Tab-separated table of C-alpha atoms and ligand atoms in Angstrom:
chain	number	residue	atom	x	y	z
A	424	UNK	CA	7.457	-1.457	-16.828
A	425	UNK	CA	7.214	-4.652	-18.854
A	426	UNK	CA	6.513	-3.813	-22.037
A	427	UNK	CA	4.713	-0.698	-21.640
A	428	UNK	CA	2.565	-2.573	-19.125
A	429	UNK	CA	2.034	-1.258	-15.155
A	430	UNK	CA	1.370	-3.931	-12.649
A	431	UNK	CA	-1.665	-2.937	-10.985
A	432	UNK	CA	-3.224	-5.018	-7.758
A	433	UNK	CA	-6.107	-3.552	-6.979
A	434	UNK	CA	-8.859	-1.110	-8.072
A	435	UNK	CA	-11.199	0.455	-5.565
A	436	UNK	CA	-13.944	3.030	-6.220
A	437	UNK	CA	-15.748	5.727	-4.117
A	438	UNK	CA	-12.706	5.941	-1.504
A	439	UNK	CA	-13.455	9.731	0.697
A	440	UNK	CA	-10.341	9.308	2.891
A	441	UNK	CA	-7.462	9.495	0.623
A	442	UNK	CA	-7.558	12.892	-1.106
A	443	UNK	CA	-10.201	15.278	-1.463
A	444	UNK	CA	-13.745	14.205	-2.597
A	445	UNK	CA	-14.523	10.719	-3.535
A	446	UNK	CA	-12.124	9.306	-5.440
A	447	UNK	CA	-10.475	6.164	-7.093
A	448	UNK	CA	-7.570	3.822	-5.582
A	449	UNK	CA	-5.330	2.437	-7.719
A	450	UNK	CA	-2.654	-0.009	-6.170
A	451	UNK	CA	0.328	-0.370	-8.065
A	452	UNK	CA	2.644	-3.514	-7.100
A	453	UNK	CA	5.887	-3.049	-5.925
A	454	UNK	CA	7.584	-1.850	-2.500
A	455	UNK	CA	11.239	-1.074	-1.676
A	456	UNK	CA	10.178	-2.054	2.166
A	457	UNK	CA	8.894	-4.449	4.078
A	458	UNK	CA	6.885	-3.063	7.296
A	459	UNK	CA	6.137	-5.602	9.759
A	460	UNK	CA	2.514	-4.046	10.023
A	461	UNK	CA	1.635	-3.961	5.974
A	462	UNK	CA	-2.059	-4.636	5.482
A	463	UNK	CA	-1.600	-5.155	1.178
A	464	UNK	CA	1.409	-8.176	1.322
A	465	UNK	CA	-0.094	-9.067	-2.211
A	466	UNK	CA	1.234	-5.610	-3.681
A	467	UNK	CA	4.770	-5.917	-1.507
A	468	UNK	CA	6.752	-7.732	-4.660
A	469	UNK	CA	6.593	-7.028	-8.530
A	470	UNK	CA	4.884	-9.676	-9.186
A	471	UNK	CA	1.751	-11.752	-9.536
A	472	UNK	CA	0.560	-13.627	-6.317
A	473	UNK	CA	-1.377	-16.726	-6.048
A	474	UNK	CA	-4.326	-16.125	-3.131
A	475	UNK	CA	-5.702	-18.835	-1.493
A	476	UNK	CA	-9.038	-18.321	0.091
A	477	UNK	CA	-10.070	-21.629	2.266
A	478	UNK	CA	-13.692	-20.806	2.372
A	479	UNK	CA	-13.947	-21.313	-0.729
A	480	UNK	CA	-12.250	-24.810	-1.706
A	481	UNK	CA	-13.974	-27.118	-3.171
A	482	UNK	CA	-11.309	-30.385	-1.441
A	483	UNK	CA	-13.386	-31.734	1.114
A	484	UNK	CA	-17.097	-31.196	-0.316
A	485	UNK	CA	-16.966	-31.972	-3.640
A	486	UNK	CA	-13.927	-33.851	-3.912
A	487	UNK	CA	-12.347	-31.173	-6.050
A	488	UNK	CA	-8.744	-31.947	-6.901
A	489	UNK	CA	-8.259	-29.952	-10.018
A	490	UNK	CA	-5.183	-27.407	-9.031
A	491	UNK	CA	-3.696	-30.679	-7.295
A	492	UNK	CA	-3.211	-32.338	-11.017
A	493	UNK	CA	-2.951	-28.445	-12.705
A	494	UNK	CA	0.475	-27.481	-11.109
A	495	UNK	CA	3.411	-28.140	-13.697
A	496	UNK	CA	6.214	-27.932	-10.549
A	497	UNK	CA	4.186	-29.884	-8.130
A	498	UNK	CA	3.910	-26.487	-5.993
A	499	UNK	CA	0.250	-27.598	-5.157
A	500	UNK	CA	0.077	-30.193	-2.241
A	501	UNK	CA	-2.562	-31.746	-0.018
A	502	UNK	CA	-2.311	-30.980	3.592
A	503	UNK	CA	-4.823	-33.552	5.174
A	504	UNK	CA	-5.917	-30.383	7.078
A	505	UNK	CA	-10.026	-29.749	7.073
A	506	UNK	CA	-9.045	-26.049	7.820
A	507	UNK	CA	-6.713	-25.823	5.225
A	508	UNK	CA	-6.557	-28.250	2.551
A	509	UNK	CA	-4.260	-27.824	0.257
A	510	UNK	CA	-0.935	-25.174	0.387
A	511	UNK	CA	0.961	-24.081	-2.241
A	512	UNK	CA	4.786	-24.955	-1.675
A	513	UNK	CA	6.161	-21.208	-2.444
A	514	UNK	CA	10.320	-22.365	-3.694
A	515	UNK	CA	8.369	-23.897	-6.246
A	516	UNK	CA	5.734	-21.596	-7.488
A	517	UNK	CA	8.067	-19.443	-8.002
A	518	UNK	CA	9.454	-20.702	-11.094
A	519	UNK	CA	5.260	-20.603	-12.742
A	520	UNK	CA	4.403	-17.776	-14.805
A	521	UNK	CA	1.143	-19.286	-16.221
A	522	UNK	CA	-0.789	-19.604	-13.064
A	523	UNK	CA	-2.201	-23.249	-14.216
A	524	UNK	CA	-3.231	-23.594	-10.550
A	525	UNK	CA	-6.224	-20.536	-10.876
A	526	UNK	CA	-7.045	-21.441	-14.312
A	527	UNK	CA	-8.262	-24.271	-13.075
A	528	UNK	CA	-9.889	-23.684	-10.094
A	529	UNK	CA	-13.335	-23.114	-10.993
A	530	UNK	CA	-14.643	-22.341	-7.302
A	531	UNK	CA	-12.349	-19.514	-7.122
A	532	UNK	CA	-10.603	-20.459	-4.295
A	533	UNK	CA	-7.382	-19.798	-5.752
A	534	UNK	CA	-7.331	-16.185	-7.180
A	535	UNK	CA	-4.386	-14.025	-8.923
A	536	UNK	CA	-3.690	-11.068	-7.493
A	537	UNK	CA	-1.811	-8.175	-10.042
A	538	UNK	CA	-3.320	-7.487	-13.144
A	539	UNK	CA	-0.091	-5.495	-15.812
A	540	UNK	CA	-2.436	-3.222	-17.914
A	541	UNK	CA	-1.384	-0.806	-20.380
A	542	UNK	CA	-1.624	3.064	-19.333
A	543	UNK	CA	-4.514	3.028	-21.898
A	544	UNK	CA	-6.039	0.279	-20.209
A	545	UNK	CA	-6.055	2.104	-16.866
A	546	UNK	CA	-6.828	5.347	-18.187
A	547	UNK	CA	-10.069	3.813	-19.807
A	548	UNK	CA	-11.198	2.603	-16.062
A	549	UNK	CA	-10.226	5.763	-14.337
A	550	UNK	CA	-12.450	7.862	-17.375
A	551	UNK	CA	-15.243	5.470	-16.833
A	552	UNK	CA	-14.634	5.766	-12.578
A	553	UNK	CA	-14.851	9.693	-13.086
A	554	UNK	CA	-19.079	10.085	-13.043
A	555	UNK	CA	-19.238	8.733	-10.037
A	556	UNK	CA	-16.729	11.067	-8.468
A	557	UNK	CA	-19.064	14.605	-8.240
A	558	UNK	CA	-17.014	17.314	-7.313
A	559	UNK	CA	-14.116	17.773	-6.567
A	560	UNK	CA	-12.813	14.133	-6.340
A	561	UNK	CA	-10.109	12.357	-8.336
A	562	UNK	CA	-7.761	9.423	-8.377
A	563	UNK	CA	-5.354	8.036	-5.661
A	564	UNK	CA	-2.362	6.135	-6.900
A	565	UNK	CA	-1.323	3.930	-3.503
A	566	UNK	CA	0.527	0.556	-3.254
A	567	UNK	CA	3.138	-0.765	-2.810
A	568	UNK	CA	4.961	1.741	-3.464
A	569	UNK	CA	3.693	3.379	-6.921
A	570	UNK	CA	7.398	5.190	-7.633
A	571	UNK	CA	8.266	1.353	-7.750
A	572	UNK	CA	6.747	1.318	-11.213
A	573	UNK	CA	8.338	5.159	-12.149
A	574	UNK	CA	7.817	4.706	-15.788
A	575	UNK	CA	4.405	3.634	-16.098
A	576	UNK	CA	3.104	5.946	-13.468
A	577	UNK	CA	4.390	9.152	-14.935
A	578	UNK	CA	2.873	7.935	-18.196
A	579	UNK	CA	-0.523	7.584	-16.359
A	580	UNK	CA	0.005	10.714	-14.260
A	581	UNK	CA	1.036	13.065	-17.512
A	582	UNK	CA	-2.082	11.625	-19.015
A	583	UNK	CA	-4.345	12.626	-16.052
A	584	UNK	CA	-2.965	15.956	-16.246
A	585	UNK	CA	-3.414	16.460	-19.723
A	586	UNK	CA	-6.976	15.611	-18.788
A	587	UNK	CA	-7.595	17.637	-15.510
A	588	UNK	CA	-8.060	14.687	-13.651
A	589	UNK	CA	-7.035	15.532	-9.770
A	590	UNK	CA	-4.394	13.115	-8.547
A	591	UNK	CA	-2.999	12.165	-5.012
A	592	UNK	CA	-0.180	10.128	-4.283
A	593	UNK	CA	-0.134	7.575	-1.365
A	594	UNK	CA	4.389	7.009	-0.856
A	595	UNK	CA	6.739	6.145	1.307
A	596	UNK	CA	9.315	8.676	0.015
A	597	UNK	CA	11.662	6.228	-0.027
A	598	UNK	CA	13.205	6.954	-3.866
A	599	UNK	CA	15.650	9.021	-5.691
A	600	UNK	CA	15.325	12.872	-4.568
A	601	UNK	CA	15.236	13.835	-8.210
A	602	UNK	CA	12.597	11.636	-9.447
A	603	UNK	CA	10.379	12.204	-6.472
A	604	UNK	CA	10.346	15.920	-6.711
A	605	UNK	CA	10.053	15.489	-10.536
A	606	UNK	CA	7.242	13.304	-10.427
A	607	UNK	CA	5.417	15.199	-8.034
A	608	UNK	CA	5.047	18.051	-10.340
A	609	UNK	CA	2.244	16.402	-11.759
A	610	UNK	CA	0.447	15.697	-8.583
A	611	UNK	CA	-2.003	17.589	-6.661
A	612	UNK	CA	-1.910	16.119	-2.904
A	613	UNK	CA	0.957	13.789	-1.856
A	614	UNK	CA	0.458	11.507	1.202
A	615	UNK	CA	4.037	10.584	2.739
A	616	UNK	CA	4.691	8.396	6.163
A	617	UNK	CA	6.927	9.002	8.856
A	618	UNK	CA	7.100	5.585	10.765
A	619	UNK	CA	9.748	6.266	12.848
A	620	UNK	CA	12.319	9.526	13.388
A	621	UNK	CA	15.326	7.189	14.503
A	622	UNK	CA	16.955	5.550	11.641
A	623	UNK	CA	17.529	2.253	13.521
A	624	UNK	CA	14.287	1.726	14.788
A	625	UNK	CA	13.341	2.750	10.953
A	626	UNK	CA	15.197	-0.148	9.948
A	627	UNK	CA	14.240	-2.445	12.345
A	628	UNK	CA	10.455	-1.685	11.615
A	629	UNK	CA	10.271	-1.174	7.607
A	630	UNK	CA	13.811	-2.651	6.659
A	631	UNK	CA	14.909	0.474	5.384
A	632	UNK	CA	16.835	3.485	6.858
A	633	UNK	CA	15.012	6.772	7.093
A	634	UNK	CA	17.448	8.985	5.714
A	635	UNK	CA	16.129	9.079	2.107
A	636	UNK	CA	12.641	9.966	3.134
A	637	UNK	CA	13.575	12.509	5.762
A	638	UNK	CA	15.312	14.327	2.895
A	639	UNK	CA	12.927	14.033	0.487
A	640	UNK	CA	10.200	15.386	2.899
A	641	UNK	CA	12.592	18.433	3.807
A	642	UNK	CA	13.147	18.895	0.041
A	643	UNK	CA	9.457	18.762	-1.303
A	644	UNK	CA	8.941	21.152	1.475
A	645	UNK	CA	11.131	23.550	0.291
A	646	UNK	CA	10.152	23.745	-2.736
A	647	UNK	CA	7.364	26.190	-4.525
A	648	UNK	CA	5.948	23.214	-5.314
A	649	UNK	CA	1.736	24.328	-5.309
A	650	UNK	CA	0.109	21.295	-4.180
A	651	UNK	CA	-0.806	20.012	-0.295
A	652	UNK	CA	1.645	17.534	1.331
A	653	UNK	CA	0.357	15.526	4.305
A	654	UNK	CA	2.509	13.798	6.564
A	655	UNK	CA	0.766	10.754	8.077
A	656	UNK	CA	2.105	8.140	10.844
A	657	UNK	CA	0.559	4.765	11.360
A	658	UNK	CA	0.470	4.674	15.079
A	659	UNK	CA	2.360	1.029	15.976
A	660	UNK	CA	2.216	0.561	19.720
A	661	UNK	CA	5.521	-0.914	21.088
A	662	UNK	CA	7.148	0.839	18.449
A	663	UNK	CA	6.707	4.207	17.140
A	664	UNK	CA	3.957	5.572	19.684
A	665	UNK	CA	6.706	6.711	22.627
A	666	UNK	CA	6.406	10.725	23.604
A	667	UNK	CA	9.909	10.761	22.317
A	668	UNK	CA	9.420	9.344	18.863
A	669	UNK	CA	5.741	11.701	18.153
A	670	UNK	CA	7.843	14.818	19.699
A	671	UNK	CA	10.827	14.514	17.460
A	672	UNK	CA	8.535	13.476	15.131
A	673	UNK	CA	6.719	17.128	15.459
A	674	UNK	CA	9.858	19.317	15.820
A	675	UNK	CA	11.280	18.079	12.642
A	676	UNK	CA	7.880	19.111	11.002
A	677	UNK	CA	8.429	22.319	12.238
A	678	UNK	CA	11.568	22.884	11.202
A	679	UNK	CA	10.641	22.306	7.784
A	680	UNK	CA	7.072	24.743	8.126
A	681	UNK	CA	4.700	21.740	7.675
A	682	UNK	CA	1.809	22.492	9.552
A	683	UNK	CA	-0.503	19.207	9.128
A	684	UNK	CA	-0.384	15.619	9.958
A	685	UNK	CA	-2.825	12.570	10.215
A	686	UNK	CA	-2.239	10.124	12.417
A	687	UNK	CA	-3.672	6.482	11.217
A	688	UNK	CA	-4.442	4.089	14.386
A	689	UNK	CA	-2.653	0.228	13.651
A	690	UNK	CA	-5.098	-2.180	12.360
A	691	UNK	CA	-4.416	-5.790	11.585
A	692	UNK	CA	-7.136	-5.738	8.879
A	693	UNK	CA	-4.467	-7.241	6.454
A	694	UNK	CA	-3.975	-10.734	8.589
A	695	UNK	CA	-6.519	-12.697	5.979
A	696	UNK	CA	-4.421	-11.813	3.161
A	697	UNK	CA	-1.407	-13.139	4.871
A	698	UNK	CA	-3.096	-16.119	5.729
A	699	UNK	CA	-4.141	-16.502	1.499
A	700	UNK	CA	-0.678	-15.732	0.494
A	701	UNK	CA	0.733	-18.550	3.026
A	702	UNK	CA	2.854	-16.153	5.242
A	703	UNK	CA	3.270	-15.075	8.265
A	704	UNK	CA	1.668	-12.517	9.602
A	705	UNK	CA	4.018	-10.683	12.382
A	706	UNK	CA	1.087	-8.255	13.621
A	707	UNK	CA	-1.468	-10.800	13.933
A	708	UNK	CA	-2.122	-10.849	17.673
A	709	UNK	CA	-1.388	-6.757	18.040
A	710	UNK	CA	-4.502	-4.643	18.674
A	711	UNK	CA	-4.493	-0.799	17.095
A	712	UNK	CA	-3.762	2.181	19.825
A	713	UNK	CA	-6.607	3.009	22.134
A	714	UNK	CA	-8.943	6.163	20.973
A	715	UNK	CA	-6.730	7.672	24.339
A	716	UNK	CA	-3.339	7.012	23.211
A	717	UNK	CA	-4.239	8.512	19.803
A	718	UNK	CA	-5.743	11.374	21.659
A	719	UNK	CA	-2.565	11.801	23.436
A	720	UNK	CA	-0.142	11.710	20.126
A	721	UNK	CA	-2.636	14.595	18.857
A	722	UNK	CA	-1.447	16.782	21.689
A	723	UNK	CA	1.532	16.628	21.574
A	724	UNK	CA	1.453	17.462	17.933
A	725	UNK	CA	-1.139	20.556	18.854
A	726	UNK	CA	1.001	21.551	21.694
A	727	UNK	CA	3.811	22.028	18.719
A	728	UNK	CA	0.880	24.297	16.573
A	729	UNK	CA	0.657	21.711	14.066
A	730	UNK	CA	-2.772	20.421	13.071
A	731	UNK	CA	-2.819	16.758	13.976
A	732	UNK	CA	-6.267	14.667	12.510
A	733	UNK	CA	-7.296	11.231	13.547
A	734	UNK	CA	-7.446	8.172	11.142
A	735	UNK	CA	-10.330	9.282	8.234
A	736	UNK	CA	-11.446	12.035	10.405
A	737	UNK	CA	-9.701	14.703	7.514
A	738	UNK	CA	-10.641	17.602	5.799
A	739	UNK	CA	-8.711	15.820	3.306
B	1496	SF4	S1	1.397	-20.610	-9.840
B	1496	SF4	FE1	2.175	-22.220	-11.156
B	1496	SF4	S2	3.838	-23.214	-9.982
B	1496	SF4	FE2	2.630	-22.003	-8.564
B	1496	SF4	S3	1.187	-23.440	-7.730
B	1496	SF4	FE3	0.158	-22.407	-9.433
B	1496	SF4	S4	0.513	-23.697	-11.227
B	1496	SF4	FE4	1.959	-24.351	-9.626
B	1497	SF4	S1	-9.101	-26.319	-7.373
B	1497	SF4	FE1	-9.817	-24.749	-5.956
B	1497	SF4	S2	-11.592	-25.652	-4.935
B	1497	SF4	FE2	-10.424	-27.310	-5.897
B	1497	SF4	S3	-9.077	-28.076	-4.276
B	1497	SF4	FE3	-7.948	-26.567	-5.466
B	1497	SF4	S4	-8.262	-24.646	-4.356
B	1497	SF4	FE4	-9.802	-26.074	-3.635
């Protein structure tokens, strides 16, 4: 937390496919890994991100120059390029807190994406979000990774609590055991990923070993902890969708008496944001899992009596 302050990326209303009812999304910055397939890159680091969008500049119609002359460091530079005019050299806007470069772009071409609010200052947009929820719906904190920002998040979750606001929890499991299961006692529904049983292929895919977030699946599972945990899998052809992978996959959930899992079909949906953050985009050519192949993970998960749902279609 900087100075009481959570970095928050995004803000989404009337979401029906992450926890019950219709609910808020709140993205909180920060994640320990780096998946190749990661639709939100803006909410990977800690950090604000400068987001160029091309359709909107200004260089070539109007002449517009103004972040050129803006940038302190010189991070701004023409490109000659009608597609893409201008690109911001990242070494050097690294070292900008001030974000000269979106001040002055009045045509909004360059954008900042992260807002750091207060817990008061998120609290007020989640109590003014709640009328449009009806029954039964809530708030969603999603990322990133929102144990990245532990402080500020326990702050906001005590508060929701305290208020009888519902509250889901979108991680990767990848944290400490003991402030994962301590956290969670002020949730209602926790959403946790299992991209990939072997912990090589774990690494190779998010950059992280699975070990942490195998045991702190087993452990929240163990506990008399009173809330619903849902184990969900992004299907990644090529590199978690083998029979092998799902059916290890299922046997583990087994073992530990979880009985439900949603299966989320690949979907390169993030590529634009790569393309207005100036990176590379790994998973821009791949195509999501056919409606077959998901239909195929789903039995096998059946054939282990565990209930296995398709992308949003959840009771959840
Ligand atoms: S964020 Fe700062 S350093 Fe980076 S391009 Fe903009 S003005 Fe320059
Ligand atoms: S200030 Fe905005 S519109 Fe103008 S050249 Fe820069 S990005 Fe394009």
């Amino acid at each position: 937390m900087t100075q009481g302050k959570g970095l928050i990326f995004d803000i989404q209303g009337f979401s029906v496919h992450d926890g019950p009812g219709c609910r808020s999304l709140v993205f909180l910055s920060g994640c320990p890994l780096r998946c190749g397939w990661c639709s939100n890159p803006e909410g990977q680091e800690l950090r604000q991100r400068v987001m160029y969008r091309t359709s909107k500049c200004n260089y070539f119609n109007r002449n517009c120059r103004r972040c050129i002359s803006s940038c302190p460091y010189n991070a701004v530079v023409k490109t000659g390029v009608v597609e893409q005019p201008i690109t911001i050299d990242v070494s050097k806007c690294n070292q900008c807190g001030h974000f000269e470069c979106t001040k002055a772009c009045i045509y909004e071409a360059l954008a900042l994406a992260g807002k750091w609010m207060t817990v008061g200052e998120l609290m007020e947009i989640i109590r003014r979000d709640m009328k449009f929820w009806g029954d039964g719906g809530g708030v969603t904190f999603t990322g990133g990774e929102p144990f990245h920002q532990h402080e500020f998040l326990l702050e906001v979750l005590k508060t929701c609590k305290a208020e009888f606001i519902h509250t889901s929890i979108e991680t990767s499991a990848y944290v400490h055991t003991e402030k994962f299961l301590n956290l969670l006692q002020s949730v209602d529904v926790v959403f946790t990923d299992i991209k990939h049983m072997e912990p090589e292929m774990h690494l190779k895919g998010t950059g992280v070993r699975n070990d942490i977030i195998l045991k702190n699946i087993r452990a929240l599972a163990a506990t008399d902890w009173p809330g619903l945990l849902v184990i969900r899998i992004p299907i990644i052809e090529g590199y978690n969708d083998t029979d092998e992978n799902i059916t290890a996959t299922a046997e583990f959930l087994k073992e530990i008496n979880l009985d439900i899992v949603n299966i989320l079909p690949f979907h390169c949906m993030g590529d634009s944001k790569y393309k207005q953050l100036g990176i590379q985009y790994k998973y821009s050519d791949h195509t999501g899992p056919s409606l077959e192949k998901m239909k195929h993970v789903q039995k096998i998960f059946l054939e282990h009596n565990i209930g296995c749902f398709i992308g949003s279609n959840t009771p959840f």
